[in-house]
Amino acid sequence: MSSPSDRNSAAASHSPGEVLALIGSGAVTTRADIARVTKMARSTVSQRVDALIAHGLVDEDADGGSTGGRPPRRLALRTREHAVAGVDLGASHCRVALMDIGGTTLAAHEEPLSIGDGPDSVLRHVERTVRALLKETQREPGTLRSIGVGVPGPVEFSTGRPVDPPIMPGWHQYPIPEFFASRFGVRALVDNDVNVMALGEQRRAFPDCRYLLYIKVGTGIGCGIVADGRLHRGAQGCAGDIGHIRVADLDDPCRCGNAGCLEAVAGGASLAAKLVGLGLDAASGSDVVRLVQSGNRDAVRMVREAGRAVGEVLAGLVNFFNPDTVVMGGALAAVHDQLLAGVREAVYRRSHPLATQLLRIEPSRTGENAAAVGAGILAIEHALSPEQVNRLVAG
Amino acid sequence: MSSPSDRNSAAASHSPGEVLALIGSGAVTTRADIARVTKMARSTVSQRVDALIAHGLVDEDADGGSTGGRPPRRLALRTREHAVAGVDLGASHCRVALMDIGGTTLAAHEEPLSIGDGPDSVLRHVERTVRALLKETQREPGTLRSIGVGVPGPVEFSTGRPVDPPIMPGWHQYPIPEFFASRFGVRALVDNDVNVMALGEQRRAFPDCRYLLYIKVGTGIGCGIVADGRLHRGAQGCAGDIGHIRVADLDDPCRCGNAGCLEAVAGGASLAAKLVGLGLDAASGSDVVRLVQSGNRDAVRMVREAGRAVGEVLAGLVNFFNPDTVVMGGALAAVHDQLLAGVREAVYRRSHPLATQLLRIEPSRTGENAAAVGAGILAIEHALSPEQVNRLVAG
DNA sequence: GCCACTTATGCCGATGACCGAACAATGGAT
DNA sequence: ATCCATTGTTCGGTCATCGGCATAAGTGGC
């Protein structure tokens, strides 16, 4: 038996925030469970739980089924009272998902919106949408705990400010978190859209995968990186910018000034342009998808070709990063049969066997709301972080 | 004033292990310092320090200079009583560095040794060398706390076993830690040689850099990855295997069966072979270095060319990983003027400006002992890890 | 239906980690 | 010589946490 209250040995002692995280994760649902997992005394657990209940963070449900003894009281996050918003800003759309802190999507809304309208106009629109969704789901505005935002460009995550975003005119250094702080009084977390999609995909669809790459093939091509369960943003926060990696043996000119960039070879915009060159009607990536789905041979061949190009680059990244999972998402993932075939072919040909032996390459499992939900998860994980909760319970 | 003993608010409270880590880092040197940094009461700090002294982990030096009040007693790791060994196993050499837990190299020894002799023979040799170094520096064998080992092939870090290492016949799944546990009774940590070099370089030469890539250009080409201050090993532990990434527009056949691999284009072995093809006498990477240093035009051109190929691949990795520092090491780093010129040229041409704006690309600053010292640091960080120390102090 | 048994939670005194304040030590400043 | 600034130690008090016991609330056998 270990000596009591010994912070040196297998140290029990978990802060209220850590207890809440356990409850939130769904891994434990009763006080007795918590005591078993944390090894804290049952009395201590009750104390922690009482504090969380007193602060309205946890609810005591009805009794759970008995397993031969007194039935436990089930504990759960007080989802009614705590909501977050996940915002997905695209080049030409805006999607907002209202979620409770349990991760359930309560309502979502999408509409076309040009990011080029500038931060003031766009963010005011987001604010209105969030308020509308709160009303629609009959939640008090005061129940909003935080906001996650995904934007189509590089962001300095710590300050939440876009940095020289190529397709977001007027957004450079705009203080997005301050906007939401003044409107809702909550913290906003802003990240690149591919990052939040990677986070959402990992948390929702691949919870057991610790090293995940999310490849988004849309108009451009980007990559979100989850390493050891956390987002890897790199030194300047622009990690995952794979659109301009050189593809061997191809010389398609790219808007970046170089030739043979992955984006120029396999990006939706470039595929569409090539199809136009063949006399077909394709303005964007979605038209490419439509043509493939209708069985157009040139389009199918081209997407497969694009898959090989993506796979060529991905093969190098797999060798370098050694992920356990690669997820293909973005507009062109709608035709993932063709795309994945090319990707797998190239990756398995060129990557090291040890790196590919357990590697999974799969299409995205999250749907249209991927980015909004991912942003919401970012917000939830902030709101439920032990530091946040401890501050709340202590204050 | 925050209420005392509140584990929720700005929670002071640091375990003995954390206190030792502070002392070991050199950031603090007196009890008063520790109290200021950790915000614990001075009495508590004394208690922690007393425990560490009682267990022989910390020494109380002579007084430090007064600054107008009572002079502080300086604290330092008890380096006399705690040593580690760092072992660098190469294809044809074995280097052992004996270090104290403060990180000072006490003695080092190198000699030629073929890894192909098999684990039994090689590890017995290592054991003899470690014992000789202990005797040479007049340390008791019992002062050895742990052993770090870098090997030239993939390793499952958690078990310390090589996994299908191409140039280490007979080592597949050999339990290296068990060997040392039975001989010295200490834990051995085994990792890929490039990983320990990256770790050593980061800790020694670039302590402020959190995202570092260490590129080793020797016979082959490999990469060690430090992300957020920790080694990134990937899902299977084979991350950083960049030798067989495809280089655009080049088709040199590679031993792996593919063509255009970085290693086939720019590896020391391949460069030597090409020089032989030009009628020059070059058996390995070191001969290439010799030729470059003697001003041979073909060799200089070829190394520069190799630099560009490395840079081409590195440009992609910089976009993907967004490091703040890239270090070039390995045998060919001896001619880093020529190599770096090519690397920088390619990286700055092809990487995203945001990723390169603060990027440093520099030659390795650690010398011949890089891998052995890196392995030693791995061992030190294990021996001084809070978990280890807490167990010691508690037990 | 009653009772033994099992499991969950609440209550309470005991323990000890940590704190803060007072005190001792030690050298510089005046 | 005296005061001051700073460091470290001692000691009593507080509070978080523990373990044990009482209570709650089911199941299953008889």
PDB file of C-alpha atoms in Angstrom, chain A residues 28-170:
ATOM      1  CA  VAL A  28     -15.945   7.396 -16.998  1.00  0.00           C
ATOM      2  CA  THR A  29     -19.491   8.124 -15.967  1.00  0.00           C
ATOM      3  CA  THR A  30     -19.734   7.654 -12.193  1.00  0.00           C
ATOM      4  CA  ARG A  31     -17.902   8.778  -9.078  1.00  0.00           C
ATOM      5  CA  ALA A  32     -16.734   5.245  -8.432  1.00  0.00           C
ATOM      6  CA  ASP A  33     -15.309   5.076 -11.952  1.00  0.00           C
ATOM      7  CA  ILE A  34     -13.385   8.263 -11.391  1.00  0.00           C
ATOM      8  CA  ALA A  35     -11.983   6.910  -8.153  1.00  0.00           C
ATOM      9  CA  ARG A  36     -10.825   3.767  -9.909  1.00  0.00           C
ATOM     10  CA  VAL A  37      -9.215   5.612 -12.792  1.00  0.00           C
ATOM     11  CA  THR A  38      -7.577   8.405 -10.817  1.00  0.00           C
ATOM     12  CA  LYS A  39      -6.820   6.294  -7.754  1.00  0.00           C
ATOM     13  CA  MET A  40      -8.043   9.135  -5.575  1.00  0.00           C
ATOM     14  CA  ALA A  41     -10.040   8.343  -2.456  1.00  0.00           C
ATOM     15  CA  ARG A  42     -13.744   8.123  -3.121  1.00  0.00           C
ATOM     16  CA  SER A  43     -14.320  10.952  -0.684  1.00  0.00           C
ATOM     17  CA  THR A  44     -11.983  13.179  -2.634  1.00  0.00           C
ATOM     18  CA  VAL A  45     -13.726  12.332  -5.847  1.00  0.00           C
ATOM     19  CA  SER A  46     -17.059  13.304  -4.379  1.00  0.00           C
ATOM     20  CA  GLN A  47     -15.583  16.612  -3.322  1.00  0.00           C
ATOM     21  CA  ARG A  48     -14.304  17.317  -6.829  1.00  0.00           C
ATOM     22  CA  VAL A  49     -17.560  16.293  -8.437  1.00  0.00           C
ATOM     23  CA  ASP A  50     -19.556  18.401  -5.999  1.00  0.00           C
ATOM     24  CA  ALA A  51     -17.485  21.426  -6.952  1.00  0.00           C
ATOM     25  CA  LEU A  52     -18.090  20.780 -10.635  1.00  0.00           C
ATOM     26  CA  ILE A  53     -21.819  20.350 -10.050  1.00  0.00           C
ATOM     27  CA  ALA A  54     -21.951  23.497  -7.926  1.00  0.00           C
ATOM     28  CA  HIS A  55     -20.406  25.454 -10.787  1.00  0.00           C
ATOM     29  CA  GLY A  56     -22.889  24.052 -13.249  1.00  0.00           C
ATOM     30  CA  LEU A  57     -20.362  22.118 -15.284  1.00  0.00           C
ATOM     31  CA  VAL A  58     -21.632  18.646 -14.549  1.00  0.00           C
ATOM     32  CA  ASP A  59     -25.078  17.123 -14.301  1.00  0.00           C
ATOM     33  CA  GLU A  60     -26.174  14.190 -12.234  1.00  0.00           C
ATOM     34  CA  ASP A  61     -28.397  12.075 -14.435  1.00  0.00           C
ATOM     35  CA  ALA A  62     -30.778   9.406 -13.399  1.00  0.00           C
ATOM     36  CA  ASP A  63     -29.357   6.280 -11.858  1.00  0.00           C
ATOM     37  CA  GLY A  64     -27.508   3.873 -14.059  1.00  0.00           C
ATOM     38  CA  GLY A  65     -28.288   0.205 -14.020  1.00  0.00           C
ATOM     39  CA  SER A  66     -27.127  -1.741 -11.040  1.00  0.00           C
ATOM     40  CA  THR A  67     -24.501  -4.417 -11.446  1.00  0.00           C
ATOM     41  CA  GLY A  68     -25.469  -6.216  -8.291  1.00  0.00           C
ATOM     42  CA  GLY A  69     -25.149  -3.384  -5.825  1.00  0.00           C
ATOM     43  CA  ARG A  70     -26.308   0.151  -5.355  1.00  0.00           C
ATOM     44  CA  PRO A  71     -26.776   1.692  -8.766  1.00  0.00           C
ATOM     45  CA  PRO A  72     -24.345   4.509  -9.549  1.00  0.00           C
ATOM     46  CA  ARG A  73     -25.410   8.100 -10.255  1.00  0.00           C
ATOM     47  CA  ARG A  74     -24.418   8.854 -13.800  1.00  0.00           C
ATOM     48  CA  LEU A  75     -22.383  11.999 -14.360  1.00  0.00           C
ATOM     49  CA  ALA A  76     -22.364  13.948 -17.585  1.00  0.00           C
ATOM     50  CA  LEU A  77     -21.326  17.304 -18.887  1.00  0.00           C
ATOM     51  CA  ARG A  78     -24.068  19.860 -18.413  1.00  0.00           C
ATOM     52  CA  THR A  79     -24.455  20.266 -22.119  1.00  0.00           C
ATOM     53  CA  ARG A  80     -27.608  22.409 -21.925  1.00  0.00           C
ATOM     54  CA  GLU A  81     -25.718  25.254 -20.350  1.00  0.00           C
ATOM     55  CA  HIS A  82     -22.533  25.304 -22.357  1.00  0.00           C
ATOM     56  CA  ALA A  83     -22.225  25.763 -26.076  1.00  0.00           C
ATOM     57  CA  VAL A  84     -19.512  26.645 -28.543  1.00  0.00           C
ATOM     58  CA  ALA A  85     -19.554  27.821 -32.132  1.00  0.00           C
ATOM     59  CA  GLY A  86     -17.404  26.380 -34.913  1.00  0.00           C
ATOM     60  CA  VAL A  87     -16.923  28.677 -37.869  1.00  0.00           C
ATOM     61  CA  ASP A  88     -15.687  27.595 -41.263  1.00  0.00           C
ATOM     62  CA  LEU A  89     -14.752  30.503 -43.468  1.00  0.00           C
ATOM     63  CA  GLY A  90     -13.996  29.499 -47.034  1.00  0.00           C
ATOM     64  CA  ALA A  91     -13.094  31.543 -50.047  1.00  0.00           C
ATOM     65  CA  SER A  92     -16.713  31.814 -51.003  1.00  0.00           C
ATOM     66  CA  HIS A  93     -18.761  30.318 -48.193  1.00  0.00           C
ATOM     67  CA  CYS A  94     -19.381  30.630 -44.504  1.00  0.00           C
ATOM     68  CA  ARG A  95     -20.509  27.754 -42.382  1.00  0.00           C
ATOM     69  CA  VAL A  96     -21.306  27.941 -38.697  1.00  0.00           C
ATOM     70  CA  ALA A  97     -22.006  25.008 -36.428  1.00  0.00           C
ATOM     71  CA  LEU A  98     -23.389  25.432 -32.940  1.00  0.00           C
ATOM     72  CA  MET A  99     -22.280  22.591 -30.713  1.00  0.00           C
ATOM     73  CA  ASP A 100     -22.668  21.728 -27.089  1.00  0.00           C
ATOM     74  CA  ILE A 101     -19.542  20.973 -25.102  1.00  0.00           C
ATOM     75  CA  GLY A 102     -20.284  17.294 -25.378  1.00  0.00           C
ATOM     76  CA  GLY A 103     -19.525  17.594 -29.068  1.00  0.00           C
ATOM     77  CA  THR A 104     -23.054  17.242 -30.356  1.00  0.00           C
ATOM     78  CA  THR A 105     -23.895  19.503 -33.255  1.00  0.00           C
ATOM     79  CA  LEU A 106     -27.050  21.385 -32.307  1.00  0.00           C
ATOM     80  CA  ALA A 107     -27.549  23.302 -35.489  1.00  0.00           C
ATOM     81  CA  ALA A 108     -25.569  24.394 -38.488  1.00  0.00           C
ATOM     82  CA  HIS A 109     -25.964  26.990 -41.158  1.00  0.00           C
ATOM     83  CA  GLU A 110     -24.244  27.595 -44.445  1.00  0.00           C
ATOM     84  CA  GLU A 111     -24.442  30.265 -47.036  1.00  0.00           C
ATOM     85  CA  PRO A 112     -22.329  31.751 -49.789  1.00  0.00           C
ATOM     86  CA  LEU A 113     -20.158  34.589 -48.604  1.00  0.00           C
ATOM     87  CA  SER A 114     -17.055  36.033 -50.183  1.00  0.00           C
ATOM     88  CA  ILE A 115     -14.141  36.232 -47.791  1.00  0.00           C
ATOM     89  CA  GLY A 116     -12.990  39.117 -49.929  1.00  0.00           C
ATOM     90  CA  ASP A 117     -15.735  41.292 -48.455  1.00  0.00           C
ATOM     91  CA  GLY A 118     -13.287  41.904 -45.655  1.00  0.00           C
ATOM     92  CA  PRO A 119     -13.177  41.034 -41.976  1.00  0.00           C
ATOM     93  CA  ASP A 120     -15.675  43.578 -40.708  1.00  0.00           C
ATOM     94  CA  SER A 121     -18.477  42.534 -42.980  1.00  0.00           C
ATOM     95  CA  VAL A 122     -17.734  38.811 -42.784  1.00  0.00           C
ATOM     96  CA  LEU A 123     -17.348  38.675 -39.023  1.00  0.00           C
ATOM     97  CA  ARG A 124     -20.514  40.698 -38.451  1.00  0.00           C
ATOM     98  CA  HIS A 125     -22.256  38.145 -40.584  1.00  0.00           C
ATOM     99  CA  VAL A 126     -20.799  35.354 -38.476  1.00  0.00           C
ATOM    100  CA  GLU A 127     -21.949  37.097 -35.332  1.00  0.00           C
ATOM    101  CA  ARG A 128     -25.509  37.351 -36.652  1.00  0.00           C
ATOM    102  CA  THR A 129     -25.451  33.685 -37.648  1.00  0.00           C
ATOM    103  CA  VAL A 130     -24.241  32.557 -34.260  1.00  0.00           C
ATOM    104  CA  ARG A 131     -26.945  34.605 -32.530  1.00  0.00           C
ATOM    105  CA  ALA A 132     -29.552  33.161 -34.854  1.00  0.00           C
ATOM    106  CA  LEU A 133     -28.408  29.614 -34.145  1.00  0.00           C
ATOM    107  CA  LEU A 134     -28.476  30.267 -30.403  1.00  0.00           C
ATOM    108  CA  LYS A 135     -32.026  31.509 -30.683  1.00  0.00           C
ATOM    109  CA  GLU A 136     -33.011  28.649 -32.968  1.00  0.00           C
ATOM    110  CA  THR A 137     -31.781  26.125 -30.423  1.00  0.00           C
ATOM    111  CA  GLN A 138     -33.213  28.112 -27.531  1.00  0.00           C
ATOM    112  CA  ARG A 139     -29.903  28.727 -25.845  1.00  0.00           C
ATOM    113  CA  GLU A 140     -29.082  31.824 -23.894  1.00  0.00           C
ATOM    114  CA  PRO A 141     -26.299  33.873 -25.512  1.00  0.00           C
ATOM    115  CA  GLY A 142     -24.516  33.648 -22.158  1.00  0.00           C
ATOM    116  CA  THR A 143     -24.111  29.911 -22.567  1.00  0.00           C
ATOM    117  CA  LEU A 144     -21.576  30.399 -25.352  1.00  0.00           C
ATOM    118  CA  ARG A 145     -18.189  29.437 -23.957  1.00  0.00           C
ATOM    119  CA  SER A 146     -15.815  29.902 -26.869  1.00  0.00           C
ATOM    120  CA  ILE A 147     -15.578  30.111 -30.634  1.00  0.00           C
ATOM    121  CA  GLY A 148     -13.367  28.221 -33.049  1.00  0.00           C
ATOM    122  CA  VAL A 149     -12.648  29.639 -36.466  1.00  0.00           C
ATOM    123  CA  GLY A 150     -11.049  28.045 -39.509  1.00  0.00           C
ATOM    124  CA  VAL A 151      -9.841  30.406 -42.217  1.00  0.00           C
ATOM    125  CA  PRO A 152      -8.412  29.687 -45.676  1.00  0.00           C
ATOM    126  CA  GLY A 153      -4.925  31.023 -45.089  1.00  0.00           C
ATOM    127  CA  PRO A 154      -1.997  31.105 -42.688  1.00  0.00           C
ATOM    128  CA  VAL A 155      -2.698  32.244 -39.140  1.00  0.00           C
ATOM    129  CA  GLU A 156      -0.514  33.019 -36.168  1.00  0.00           C
ATOM    130  CA  PHE A 157      -2.403  30.774 -33.804  1.00  0.00           C
ATOM    131  CA  SER A 158      -1.312  32.417 -30.567  1.00  0.00           C
ATOM    132  CA  THR A 159      -2.785  35.772 -31.570  1.00  0.00           C
ATOM    133  CA  GLY A 160      -5.431  34.503 -33.971  1.00  0.00           C
ATOM    134  CA  ARG A 161      -4.334  36.869 -36.702  1.00  0.00           C
ATOM    135  CA  PRO A 162      -4.052  35.938 -40.381  1.00  0.00           C
ATOM    136  CA  VAL A 163      -0.552  36.464 -41.806  1.00  0.00           C
ATOM    137  CA  ASP A 164      -0.300  37.571 -45.434  1.00  0.00           C
ATOM    138  CA  PRO A 165      -3.189  35.343 -46.511  1.00  0.00           C
ATOM    139  CA  PRO A 166      -3.157  35.201 -50.318  1.00  0.00           C
ATOM    140  CA  ILE A 167      -6.891  34.813 -50.827  1.00  0.00           C
ATOM    141  CA  MET A 168      -8.134  36.951 -47.927  1.00  0.00           C
ATOM    142  CA  PRO A 169      -7.632  40.560 -48.979  1.00  0.00           C
ATOM    143  CA  GLY A 170      -7.892  42.939 -46.058  1.00  0.00           C
TER     144      GLY A 170
END
